[in-house]
Amino acid sequence: MKSEFMLRALQLAEMAKGRTSPNPMVGAVVVKGGKIIAEGFHGKAGGDHAEVIAIKKAKDAAKGAALYVTLEPCCHHGKTPPCTDAIIAAGIKKVVFATQDPNPLVSGKGEAQLKKAGITVLRGLLQKEAQKLNEQFNKFITKKIPFVTLKAALSLDGKIAAVDGSSKWISSDLSRQRVHEMREASDAVIVGVGTILKDDPRLNVRLSNKGSKHPVRIIVDSQLKTPPSAHILHSQGGKVWIATINPDGGKAKALENEGANIIGLPEKNGAVNLKELMKELGKREIVSALLEGGSTLFTSMLNDGLIDKVALFYAPIIVGGPSRYSLIQGEGVKSIDKAMRLEDFSVTIMAE
């Protein structure tokens, strides 16, 4: 097995980052005579899968070749026919895939079908990298709720705002650029109504490239305090959904008149039940969500075990001030050994 071929397949898969939801990112290369003769990646849901694209490009040369693909080939009819059928029909002799598909409709079944057809199948090459690539899809397809990334900009002493509540602009131009890239790669951006009232953000994608994909913008607003004049309702971007425990009445109607989609949900301690919100988002095929504020919502999501990843942008400043402007509120852990520990930790310095 040649890792260079799988590396190329992984590179191809990532070219469609943020574009394939609710499907995974997948890349594939056809190899013959020790060289890549064709390649492809899944560009969007409903389009040809990576394996099919690569095989079509290879044409008759696919017969007797090896196929390297980042995910176990599918074997069921969805929006497109099974990839296993195309692989068998093309005369591929060997399939190397990085990781098993967690989708119960596929998991292990695609591999078994290929082996039954007499094709040599090998799996596990660069498995960790492939699983990391589709960490969002992997959670969604097994748990039916979104993969949530908490994003925050804060000072070195852990404050997300100054004493007057101001938070613009803690981070740098480079980090804000990165945040827009994260938004584009996400299906949704989520904030609490406090962020809307304090900062009046647009929460859209503002990148120089044309054709940017805007996420759905979700406001958690138990009592419908979002003003109909809020920027988020009058700026270019994705749809606006407002999650509330009061979906009826004049406030809801006024917001709907401005284009908002009101989502009525059960309450928990007088606020939106966040676990029920995640279930509802899963039903709406929101695979990935970027949680952008504020500390009250951060704390509630963390306490409910709904955060999968944390992206913190630290600025070289010290703010001080009351604890209510800290990233996470609440009572905190009673001892250090009870603290939540991050895994797969990395640091990037964004110098300007």
mmCIF file of C-alpha atoms in Angstrom:
data_model
loop_
_atom_site.group_PDB
_atom_site.id
_atom_site.type_symbol
_atom_site.label_atom_id
_atom_site.label_comp_id
_atom_site.label_asym_id
_atom_site.label_seq_id
_atom_site.Cartn_x
_atom_site.Cartn_y
_atom_site.Cartn_z
ATOM 1 C CA MET A 1 0.000 0.000 0.000
ATOM 2 C CA LYS A 2 1.382 3.400 -0.988
ATOM 3 C CA SER A 3 0.567 6.178 1.466
ATOM 4 C CA GLU A 4 1.374 8.790 -1.184
ATOM 5 C CA PHE A 5 -1.704 7.740 -3.133
ATOM 6 C CA MET A 6 -3.937 7.978 -0.073
ATOM 7 C CA LEU A 7 -2.433 11.335 0.831
ATOM 8 C CA ARG A 8 -3.444 12.607 -2.571
ATOM 9 C CA ALA A 9 -6.956 11.228 -2.071
ATOM 10 C CA LEU A 10 -7.181 13.062 1.261
ATOM 11 C CA GLN A 11 -6.038 16.297 -0.395
ATOM 12 C CA LEU A 12 -8.722 15.881 -3.039
ATOM 13 C CA ALA A 13 -11.412 15.224 -0.427
ATOM 14 C CA GLU A 14 -10.615 18.429 1.454
ATOM 15 C CA MET A 15 -11.109 20.507 -1.695
ATOM 16 C CA ALA A 16 -14.846 20.263 -1.066
ATOM 17 C CA LYS A 17 -14.659 21.302 2.582
ATOM 18 C CA GLY A 18 -17.981 22.751 3.706
ATOM 19 C CA ARG A 19 -19.703 21.832 0.437
ATOM 20 C CA THR A 20 -20.742 18.191 0.801
ATOM 21 C CA SER A 21 -23.118 18.306 3.784
ATOM 22 C CA PRO A 22 -24.911 16.146 4.783
ATOM 23 C CA ASN A 23 -22.487 13.795 3.012
ATOM 24 C CA PRO A 24 -18.859 13.187 4.004
ATOM 25 C CA MET A 25 -15.835 14.539 2.132
ATOM 26 C CA VAL A 26 -14.309 11.789 -0.004
ATOM 27 C CA GLY A 27 -11.395 11.670 -2.431
ATOM 28 C CA ALA A 28 -10.287 8.854 -4.734
ATOM 29 C CA VAL A 29 -7.453 8.057 -7.128
ATOM 30 C CA VAL A 30 -7.090 5.271 -9.694
ATOM 31 C CA VAL A 31 -3.591 3.825 -9.788
ATOM 32 C CA LYS A 32 -2.023 1.697 -12.519
ATOM 33 C CA GLY A 33 1.579 0.870 -13.168
ATOM 34 C CA GLY A 34 2.565 2.678 -9.989
ATOM 35 C CA LYS A 35 1.104 5.978 -11.196
ATOM 36 C CA ILE A 36 -2.128 7.899 -10.671
ATOM 37 C CA ILE A 37 -4.080 7.784 -13.918
ATOM 38 C CA ALA A 38 -7.288 9.439 -12.704
ATOM 39 C CA GLU A 39 -8.636 11.168 -9.627
ATOM 40 C CA GLY A 40 -11.825 12.669 -8.254
ATOM 41 C CA PHE A 41 -13.591 14.030 -5.208
ATOM 42 C CA HIS A 42 -17.194 14.311 -4.056
ATOM 43 C CA GLY A 43 -18.195 17.924 -4.719
ATOM 44 C CA LYS A 44 -21.691 18.180 -3.275
ATOM 45 C CA ALA A 45 -24.607 16.093 -2.038
ATOM 46 C CA GLY A 46 -26.520 14.604 -4.945
ATOM 47 C CA GLY A 47 -23.489 14.650 -7.252
ATOM 48 C CA ASP A 48 -21.312 11.712 -8.278
ATOM 49 C CA HIS A 49 -19.185 10.222 -5.525
ATOM 50 C CA ALA A 50 -15.405 10.406 -5.670
ATOM 51 C CA GLU A 51 -14.947 6.805 -6.802
ATOM 52 C CA VAL A 52 -17.360 7.178 -9.696
ATOM 53 C CA ILE A 53 -15.760 10.426 -10.867
ATOM 54 C CA ALA A 54 -12.272 8.886 -10.820
ATOM 55 C CA ILE A 55 -13.427 5.738 -12.628
ATOM 56 C CA LYS A 56 -15.203 7.760 -15.305
ATOM 57 C CA LYS A 57 -12.017 9.737 -15.907
ATOM 58 C CA ALA A 58 -9.939 6.550 -16.107
ATOM 59 C CA LYS A 59 -12.337 5.024 -18.665
ATOM 60 C CA ASP A 60 -11.167 1.613 -19.948
ATOM 61 C CA ALA A 61 -7.827 1.998 -18.152
ATOM 62 C CA ALA A 62 -9.642 1.364 -14.861
ATOM 63 C CA LYS A 63 -9.743 -2.359 -15.674
ATOM 64 C CA GLY A 64 -7.124 -4.141 -13.590
ATOM 65 C CA ALA A 65 -6.222 -0.945 -11.694
ATOM 66 C CA ALA A 66 -6.184 -0.166 -7.977
ATOM 67 C CA LEU A 67 -8.507 2.361 -6.375
ATOM 68 C CA TYR A 68 -7.411 4.363 -3.335
ATOM 69 C CA VAL A 69 -10.317 6.050 -1.555
ATOM 70 C CA THR A 70 -10.562 7.867 1.778
ATOM 71 C CA LEU A 71 -13.817 6.192 2.879
ATOM 72 C CA GLU A 72 -15.328 2.742 2.466
ATOM 73 C CA PRO A 73 -17.282 2.733 -0.830
ATOM 74 C CA CYS A 74 -21.037 2.939 -0.394
ATOM 75 C CA CYS A 75 -23.219 -0.044 -1.275
ATOM 76 C CA HIS A 76 -26.721 1.389 -1.009
ATOM 77 C CA HIS A 77 -29.007 3.468 -3.194
ATOM 78 C CA GLY A 78 -29.281 7.057 -1.992
ATOM 79 C CA LYS A 79 -29.340 10.096 -4.262
ATOM 80 C CA THR A 80 -26.839 8.187 -6.412
ATOM 81 C CA PRO A 81 -26.316 4.470 -7.203
ATOM 82 C CA PRO A 82 -23.920 2.341 -5.116
ATOM 83 C CA CYS A 83 -20.226 3.023 -5.705
ATOM 84 C CA THR A 84 -19.502 -0.676 -5.223
ATOM 85 C CA ASP A 85 -21.482 -1.438 -8.389
ATOM 86 C CA ALA A 86 -19.409 1.041 -10.383
ATOM 87 C CA ILE A 87 -16.156 -0.342 -8.995
ATOM 88 C CA ILE A 88 -17.087 -3.919 -9.856
ATOM 89 C CA ALA A 89 -18.339 -2.968 -13.327
ATOM 90 C CA ALA A 90 -15.119 -1.061 -14.096
ATOM 91 C CA GLY A 91 -12.964 -4.132 -13.430
ATOM 92 C CA ILE A 92 -11.021 -2.613 -10.539
ATOM 93 C CA LYS A 93 -8.849 -5.368 -9.028
ATOM 94 C CA LYS A 94 -7.851 -3.785 -5.710
ATOM 95 C CA VAL A 95 -9.494 -1.251 -3.422
ATOM 96 C CA VAL A 96 -7.614 0.461 -0.591
ATOM 97 C CA PHE A 97 -9.743 2.607 1.698
ATOM 98 C CA ALA A 98 -8.637 4.613 4.714
ATOM 99 C CA THR A 99 -11.508 4.152 7.138
ATOM 100 C CA GLN A 100 -14.787 2.330 7.486
ATOM 101 C CA ASP A 101 -17.943 4.310 6.839
ATOM 102 C CA PRO A 102 -19.785 4.855 10.181
ATOM 103 C CA ASN A 103 -23.105 4.987 8.338
ATOM 104 C CA PRO A 104 -24.976 1.814 9.414
ATOM 105 C CA LEU A 105 -26.213 1.413 5.837
ATOM 106 C CA VAL A 106 -22.628 1.004 4.647
ATOM 107 C CA SER A 107 -20.360 0.096 7.554
ATOM 108 C CA GLY A 108 -18.606 -3.139 6.612
ATOM 109 C CA LYS A 109 -21.154 -3.945 3.935
ATOM 110 C CA GLY A 110 -19.347 -2.115 1.153
ATOM 111 C CA GLU A 111 -16.133 -3.966 1.921
ATOM 112 C CA ALA A 112 -17.953 -7.304 2.037
ATOM 113 C CA GLN A 113 -19.615 -6.717 -1.334
ATOM 114 C CA LEU A 114 -16.313 -5.898 -3.009
ATOM 115 C CA LYS A 115 -14.638 -8.978 -1.561
ATOM 116 C CA LYS A 116 -17.532 -11.148 -2.692
ATOM 117 C CA ALA A 117 -16.904 -9.884 -6.224
ATOM 118 C CA GLY A 118 -13.301 -11.105 -6.014
ATOM 119 C CA ILE A 119 -11.711 -7.697 -5.455
ATOM 120 C CA THR A 120 -8.764 -7.431 -3.067
ATOM 121 C CA VAL A 121 -9.706 -5.008 -0.309
ATOM 122 C CA LEU A 122 -7.339 -3.381 2.169
ATOM 123 C CA ARG A 123 -8.369 -0.861 4.828
ATOM 124 C CA GLY A 124 -6.743 1.297 7.475
ATOM 125 C CA LEU A 125 -4.161 3.227 5.448
ATOM 126 C CA LEU A 126 -4.000 6.748 7.007
ATOM 127 C CA GLN A 127 -7.106 5.907 8.996
ATOM 128 C CA LYS A 128 -6.557 8.551 11.669
ATOM 129 C CA GLU A 129 -6.223 11.307 9.087
ATOM 130 C CA ALA A 130 -9.359 10.166 7.262
ATOM 131 C CA GLN A 131 -11.389 10.034 10.458
ATOM 132 C CA LYS A 132 -10.209 13.527 11.406
ATOM 133 C CA LEU A 133 -11.213 14.810 7.990
ATOM 134 C CA ASN A 134 -14.820 13.743 8.523
ATOM 135 C CA GLU A 135 -15.136 14.192 12.291
ATOM 136 C CA GLN A 136 -18.292 16.251 11.790
ATOM 137 C CA PHE A 137 -20.002 13.704 9.544
ATOM 138 C CA ASN A 138 -18.924 10.844 11.812
ATOM 139 C CA LYS A 139 -20.784 12.334 14.774
ATOM 140 C CA PHE A 140 -23.835 13.376 12.791
ATOM 141 C CA ILE A 141 -24.385 10.017 11.099
ATOM 142 C CA THR A 142 -24.127 8.098 14.376
ATOM 143 C CA LYS A 143 -25.689 10.524 16.893
ATOM 144 C CA LYS A 144 -28.097 12.414 14.598
ATOM 145 C CA ILE A 145 -27.041 15.762 16.077
ATOM 146 C CA PRO A 146 -24.514 18.344 14.844
ATOM 147 C CA PHE A 147 -20.812 18.431 15.585
ATOM 148 C CA VAL A 148 -20.398 21.690 17.543
ATOM 149 C CA THR A 149 -17.250 23.814 17.629
ATOM 150 C CA LEU A 150 -17.042 26.551 20.251
ATOM 151 C CA LYS A 151 -15.228 29.591 18.839
ATOM 152 C CA ALA A 152 -14.197 32.563 20.970
ATOM 153 C CA ALA A 153 -11.708 35.408 20.990
ATOM 154 C CA LEU A 154 -10.306 36.239 24.414
ATOM 155 C CA SER A 155 -7.527 37.968 26.284
ATOM 156 C CA LEU A 156 -4.603 36.165 27.865
ATOM 157 C CA ASP A 157 -6.435 36.277 31.191
ATOM 158 C CA GLY A 158 -9.487 34.584 29.699
ATOM 159 C CA LYS A 159 -11.860 37.525 29.229
ATOM 160 C CA ILE A 160 -14.169 37.711 26.201
ATOM 161 C CA ALA A 161 -15.156 41.344 26.877
ATOM 162 C CA ALA A 162 -14.052 44.465 28.728
ATOM 163 C CA VAL A 163 -15.774 45.820 31.844
ATOM 164 C CA ASP A 164 -18.218 47.820 29.689
ATOM 165 C CA GLY A 165 -19.157 44.641 27.838
ATOM 166 C CA SER A 166 -17.369 45.589 24.620
ATOM 167 C CA SER A 167 -15.717 42.768 22.720
ATOM 168 C CA LYS A 168 -14.858 44.333 19.320
ATOM 169 C CA TRP A 169 -12.167 43.742 18.362
ATOM 170 C CA ILE A 170 -10.242 41.474 20.694
ATOM 171 C CA SER A 171 -8.743 39.396 17.910
ATOM 172 C CA SER A 172 -6.667 40.350 14.867
ATOM 173 C CA ASP A 173 -7.509 40.720 11.175
ATOM 174 C CA LEU A 174 -5.858 37.362 10.493
ATOM 175 C CA SER A 175 -7.920 35.557 13.103
ATOM 176 C CA ARG A 176 -11.120 37.195 11.874
ATOM 177 C CA GLN A 177 -10.283 35.974 8.376
ATOM 178 C CA ARG A 178 -9.908 32.477 9.794
ATOM 179 C CA VAL A 179 -13.298 32.774 11.512
ATOM 180 C CA HIS A 180 -14.968 33.616 8.205
ATOM 181 C CA GLU A 181 -13.356 30.527 6.713
ATOM 182 C CA MET A 182 -14.707 28.479 9.622
ATOM 183 C CA ARG A 183 -18.181 29.907 9.051
ATOM 184 C CA GLU A 184 -18.064 29.015 5.375
ATOM 185 C CA ALA A 185 -17.105 25.439 6.254
ATOM 186 C CA SER A 186 -19.998 25.129 8.746
ATOM 187 C CA ASP A 187 -23.669 24.413 8.130
ATOM 188 C CA ALA A 188 -24.738 26.795 10.889
ATOM 189 C CA VAL A 189 -23.556 29.529 13.248
ATOM 190 C CA ILE A 190 -25.199 29.664 16.685
ATOM 191 C CA VAL A 191 -25.330 32.586 19.145
ATOM 192 C CA GLY A 192 -27.373 33.529 22.172
ATOM 193 C CA VAL A 193 -29.680 36.542 22.058
ATOM 194 C CA GLY A 194 -27.329 38.412 24.399
ATOM 195 C CA THR A 195 -24.763 38.541 21.599
ATOM 196 C CA ILE A 196 -27.384 39.937 19.229
ATOM 197 C CA LEU A 197 -28.419 42.643 21.704
ATOM 198 C CA LYS A 198 -24.863 43.605 22.639
ATOM 199 C CA ASP A 199 -22.936 43.338 19.356
ATOM 200 C CA ASP A 200 -25.682 43.304 16.685
ATOM 201 C CA PRO A 201 -23.582 41.024 14.422
ATOM 202 C CA ARG A 202 -24.337 39.899 10.873
ATOM 203 C CA LEU A 203 -22.765 36.447 11.297
ATOM 204 C CA ASN A 204 -22.328 36.011 7.553
ATOM 205 C CA VAL A 205 -19.275 35.083 5.484
ATOM 206 C CA ARG A 206 -17.162 37.976 4.232
ATOM 207 C CA LEU A 207 -14.344 36.545 2.143
ATOM 208 C CA SER A 208 -12.744 37.963 -0.979
ATOM 209 C CA ASN A 209 -13.537 34.914 -3.112
ATOM 210 C CA LYS A 210 -16.784 34.901 -5.041
ATOM 211 C CA GLY A 211 -19.436 32.295 -4.384
ATOM 212 C CA SER A 212 -18.931 32.016 -0.620
ATOM 213 C CA LYS A 213 -21.313 29.643 1.135
ATOM 214 C CA HIS A 214 -23.216 31.242 4.011
ATOM 215 C CA PRO A 215 -24.253 29.128 7.004
ATOM 216 C CA VAL A 216 -27.693 29.128 8.548
ATOM 217 C CA ARG A 217 -27.651 31.702 11.368
ATOM 218 C CA ILE A 218 -29.302 30.478 14.554
ATOM 219 C CA ILE A 219 -30.253 32.632 17.541
ATOM 220 C CA VAL A 220 -31.100 30.980 20.863
ATOM 221 C CA ASP A 221 -33.689 33.420 22.175
ATOM 222 C CA SER A 222 -36.020 31.963 24.796
ATOM 223 C CA GLN A 223 -38.191 35.086 25.214
ATOM 224 C CA LEU A 224 -37.880 36.490 21.671
ATOM 225 C CA LYS A 225 -35.891 39.585 22.603
ATOM 226 C CA THR A 226 -34.308 39.827 19.144
ATOM 227 C CA PRO A 227 -35.361 43.194 17.659
ATOM 228 C CA PRO A 228 -36.878 43.065 14.155
ATOM 229 C CA SER A 229 -34.317 45.744 13.195
ATOM 230 C CA ALA A 230 -31.304 43.505 14.040
ATOM 231 C CA HIS A 231 -28.550 43.476 11.406
ATOM 232 C CA ILE A 232 -28.713 39.710 11.156
ATOM 233 C CA LEU A 233 -32.200 39.997 9.659
ATOM 234 C CA HIS A 234 -31.230 42.644 7.120
ATOM 235 C CA SER A 235 -27.812 41.554 5.860
ATOM 236 C CA GLN A 236 -26.708 39.224 3.128
ATOM 237 C CA GLY A 237 -26.169 35.716 4.440
ATOM 238 C CA GLY A 238 -27.802 32.427 5.264
ATOM 239 C CA LYS A 239 -31.297 31.916 6.594
ATOM 240 C CA VAL A 240 -32.045 33.061 10.146
ATOM 241 C CA TRP A 241 -33.608 30.588 12.568
ATOM 242 C CA ILE A 242 -34.647 31.682 16.055
ATOM 243 C CA ALA A 243 -35.026 28.988 18.718
ATOM 244 C CA THR A 244 -37.487 29.941 21.439
ATOM 245 C CA ILE A 245 -39.913 28.611 24.036
ATOM 246 C CA ASN A 246 -42.455 31.291 22.992
ATOM 247 C CA PRO A 247 -43.129 30.612 19.296
ATOM 248 C CA ASP A 248 -46.516 32.342 19.191
ATOM 249 C CA GLY A 249 -47.690 35.917 19.501
ATOM 250 C CA GLY A 250 -46.819 39.344 18.147
ATOM 251 C CA LYS A 251 -43.063 39.127 18.691
ATOM 252 C CA ALA A 252 -42.819 35.949 16.656
ATOM 253 C CA LYS A 253 -44.955 37.417 13.881
ATOM 254 C CA ALA A 254 -42.838 40.558 13.697
ATOM 255 C CA LEU A 255 -39.646 38.510 13.363
ATOM 256 C CA GLU A 256 -41.227 36.216 10.777
ATOM 257 C CA ASN A 257 -42.181 39.303 8.774
ATOM 258 C CA GLU A 258 -38.461 40.102 8.603
ATOM 259 C CA GLY A 259 -37.658 36.643 7.249
ATOM 260 C CA ALA A 260 -36.858 34.706 10.423
ATOM 261 C CA ASN A 261 -37.889 31.079 10.870
ATOM 262 C CA ILE A 262 -39.216 30.649 14.416
ATOM 263 C CA ILE A 263 -38.502 27.255 15.995
ATOM 264 C CA GLY A 264 -40.594 26.410 19.044
ATOM 265 C CA LEU A 265 -38.844 24.108 21.504
ATOM 266 C CA PRO A 266 -39.399 22.669 25.017
ATOM 267 C CA GLU A 267 -37.957 24.608 27.922
ATOM 268 C CA LYS A 268 -35.409 23.664 30.554
ATOM 269 C CA ASN A 269 -35.129 25.895 33.615
ATOM 270 C CA GLY A 270 -36.984 28.654 31.787
ATOM 271 C CA ALA A 271 -34.737 28.601 28.735
ATOM 272 C CA VAL A 272 -34.537 26.690 25.448
ATOM 273 C CA ASN A 273 -33.757 23.019 26.002
ATOM 274 C CA LEU A 274 -30.455 22.828 24.133
ATOM 275 C CA LYS A 275 -30.459 19.058 23.736
ATOM 276 C CA GLU A 276 -33.821 19.317 22.012
ATOM 277 C CA LEU A 277 -32.430 22.099 19.836
ATOM 278 C CA MET A 278 -29.579 19.837 18.725
ATOM 279 C CA LYS A 279 -32.060 17.077 17.879
ATOM 280 C CA GLU A 280 -34.100 19.507 15.807
ATOM 281 C CA LEU A 281 -31.003 20.711 13.963
ATOM 282 C CA GLY A 282 -30.097 17.105 13.248
ATOM 283 C CA LYS A 283 -33.522 16.552 11.696
ATOM 284 C CA ARG A 284 -32.835 19.575 9.508
ATOM 285 C CA GLU A 285 -29.526 18.020 8.365
ATOM 286 C CA ILE A 286 -27.278 20.511 10.145
ATOM 287 C CA VAL A 287 -24.103 18.428 10.336
ATOM 288 C CA SER A 288 -21.745 21.067 11.741
ATOM 289 C CA ALA A 289 -22.327 24.173 13.837
ATOM 290 C CA LEU A 290 -20.021 26.978 14.947
ATOM 291 C CA LEU A 291 -20.961 28.265 18.400
ATOM 292 C CA GLU A 292 -19.906 31.930 18.552
ATOM 293 C CA GLY A 293 -21.319 33.377 21.768
ATOM 294 C CA GLY A 294 -21.841 34.324 24.409
ATOM 295 C CA SER A 295 -20.571 32.988 27.713
ATOM 296 C CA THR A 296 -24.026 32.046 29.027
ATOM 297 C CA LEU A 297 -24.679 29.850 25.992
ATOM 298 C CA PHE A 298 -21.100 28.527 26.054
ATOM 299 C CA THR A 299 -21.604 27.436 29.665
ATOM 300 C CA SER A 300 -24.978 25.805 29.065
ATOM 301 C CA MET A 301 -23.784 23.925 25.985
ATOM 302 C CA LEU A 302 -20.690 22.729 27.825
ATOM 303 C CA ASN A 303 -22.700 21.604 30.857
ATOM 304 C CA ASP A 304 -25.047 19.666 28.575
ATOM 305 C CA GLY A 305 -22.121 17.897 26.896
ATOM 306 C CA LEU A 306 -22.936 19.365 23.490
ATOM 307 C CA ILE A 307 -19.532 20.827 22.541
ATOM 308 C CA ASP A 308 -17.166 18.657 20.533
ATOM 309 C CA LYS A 309 -14.326 21.026 19.727
ATOM 310 C CA VAL A 310 -12.945 24.317 21.010
ATOM 311 C CA ALA A 311 -11.201 26.976 18.912
ATOM 312 C CA LEU A 312 -9.860 29.822 21.029
ATOM 313 C CA PHE A 313 -8.190 32.912 19.569
ATOM 314 C CA TYR A 314 -5.991 34.520 22.224
ATOM 315 C CA ALA A 315 -4.978 38.168 21.867
ATOM 316 C CA PRO A 316 -1.794 39.463 23.578
ATOM 317 C CA ILE A 317 -3.759 41.662 25.982
ATOM 318 C CA ILE A 318 -4.824 41.548 29.636
ATOM 319 C CA VAL A 319 -8.297 42.856 30.469
ATOM 320 C CA GLY A 320 -9.061 41.947 34.077
ATOM 321 C CA GLY A 321 -12.491 42.660 35.499
ATOM 322 C CA PRO A 322 -15.420 40.616 36.793
ATOM 323 C CA SER A 323 -15.855 36.914 36.210
ATOM 324 C CA ARG A 324 -19.053 37.430 34.208
ATOM 325 C CA TYR A 325 -16.824 38.330 31.263
ATOM 326 C CA SER A 326 -14.964 35.039 31.444
ATOM 327 C CA LEU A 327 -15.335 32.449 28.687
ATOM 328 C CA ILE A 328 -17.159 29.954 30.913
ATOM 329 C CA GLN A 329 -19.384 30.933 33.835
ATOM 330 C CA GLY A 330 -21.033 28.890 36.567
ATOM 331 C CA GLU A 331 -19.617 27.461 39.758
ATOM 332 C CA GLY A 332 -16.673 25.746 38.104
ATOM 333 C CA VAL A 333 -15.065 22.471 39.107
ATOM 334 C CA LYS A 334 -14.277 21.901 42.770
ATOM 335 C CA SER A 335 -10.783 20.579 42.105
ATOM 336 C CA ILE A 336 -8.307 20.556 39.216
ATOM 337 C CA ASP A 337 -8.597 16.796 38.775
ATOM 338 C CA LYS A 338 -12.268 17.334 37.825
ATOM 339 C CA ALA A 339 -11.463 19.804 35.060
ATOM 340 C CA MET A 340 -12.426 19.012 31.466
ATOM 341 C CA ARG A 341 -9.287 18.209 29.497
ATOM 342 C CA LEU A 342 -8.932 18.798 25.783
ATOM 343 C CA GLU A 343 -7.584 16.078 23.532
ATOM 344 C CA ASP A 344 -5.683 16.397 20.242
ATOM 345 C CA PHE A 345 -4.465 19.845 21.301
ATOM 346 C CA SER A 346 -2.607 22.169 18.904
ATOM 347 C CA VAL A 347 -1.408 25.798 18.857
ATOM 348 C CA THR A 348 -0.942 28.112 15.863
ATOM 349 C CA ILE A 349 0.674 31.534 16.121
ATOM 350 C CA MET A 350 -1.029 34.082 13.871
ATOM 351 C CA ALA A 351 1.447 36.930 13.641
ATOM 352 C CA GLU A 352 0.669 40.058 11.654
#
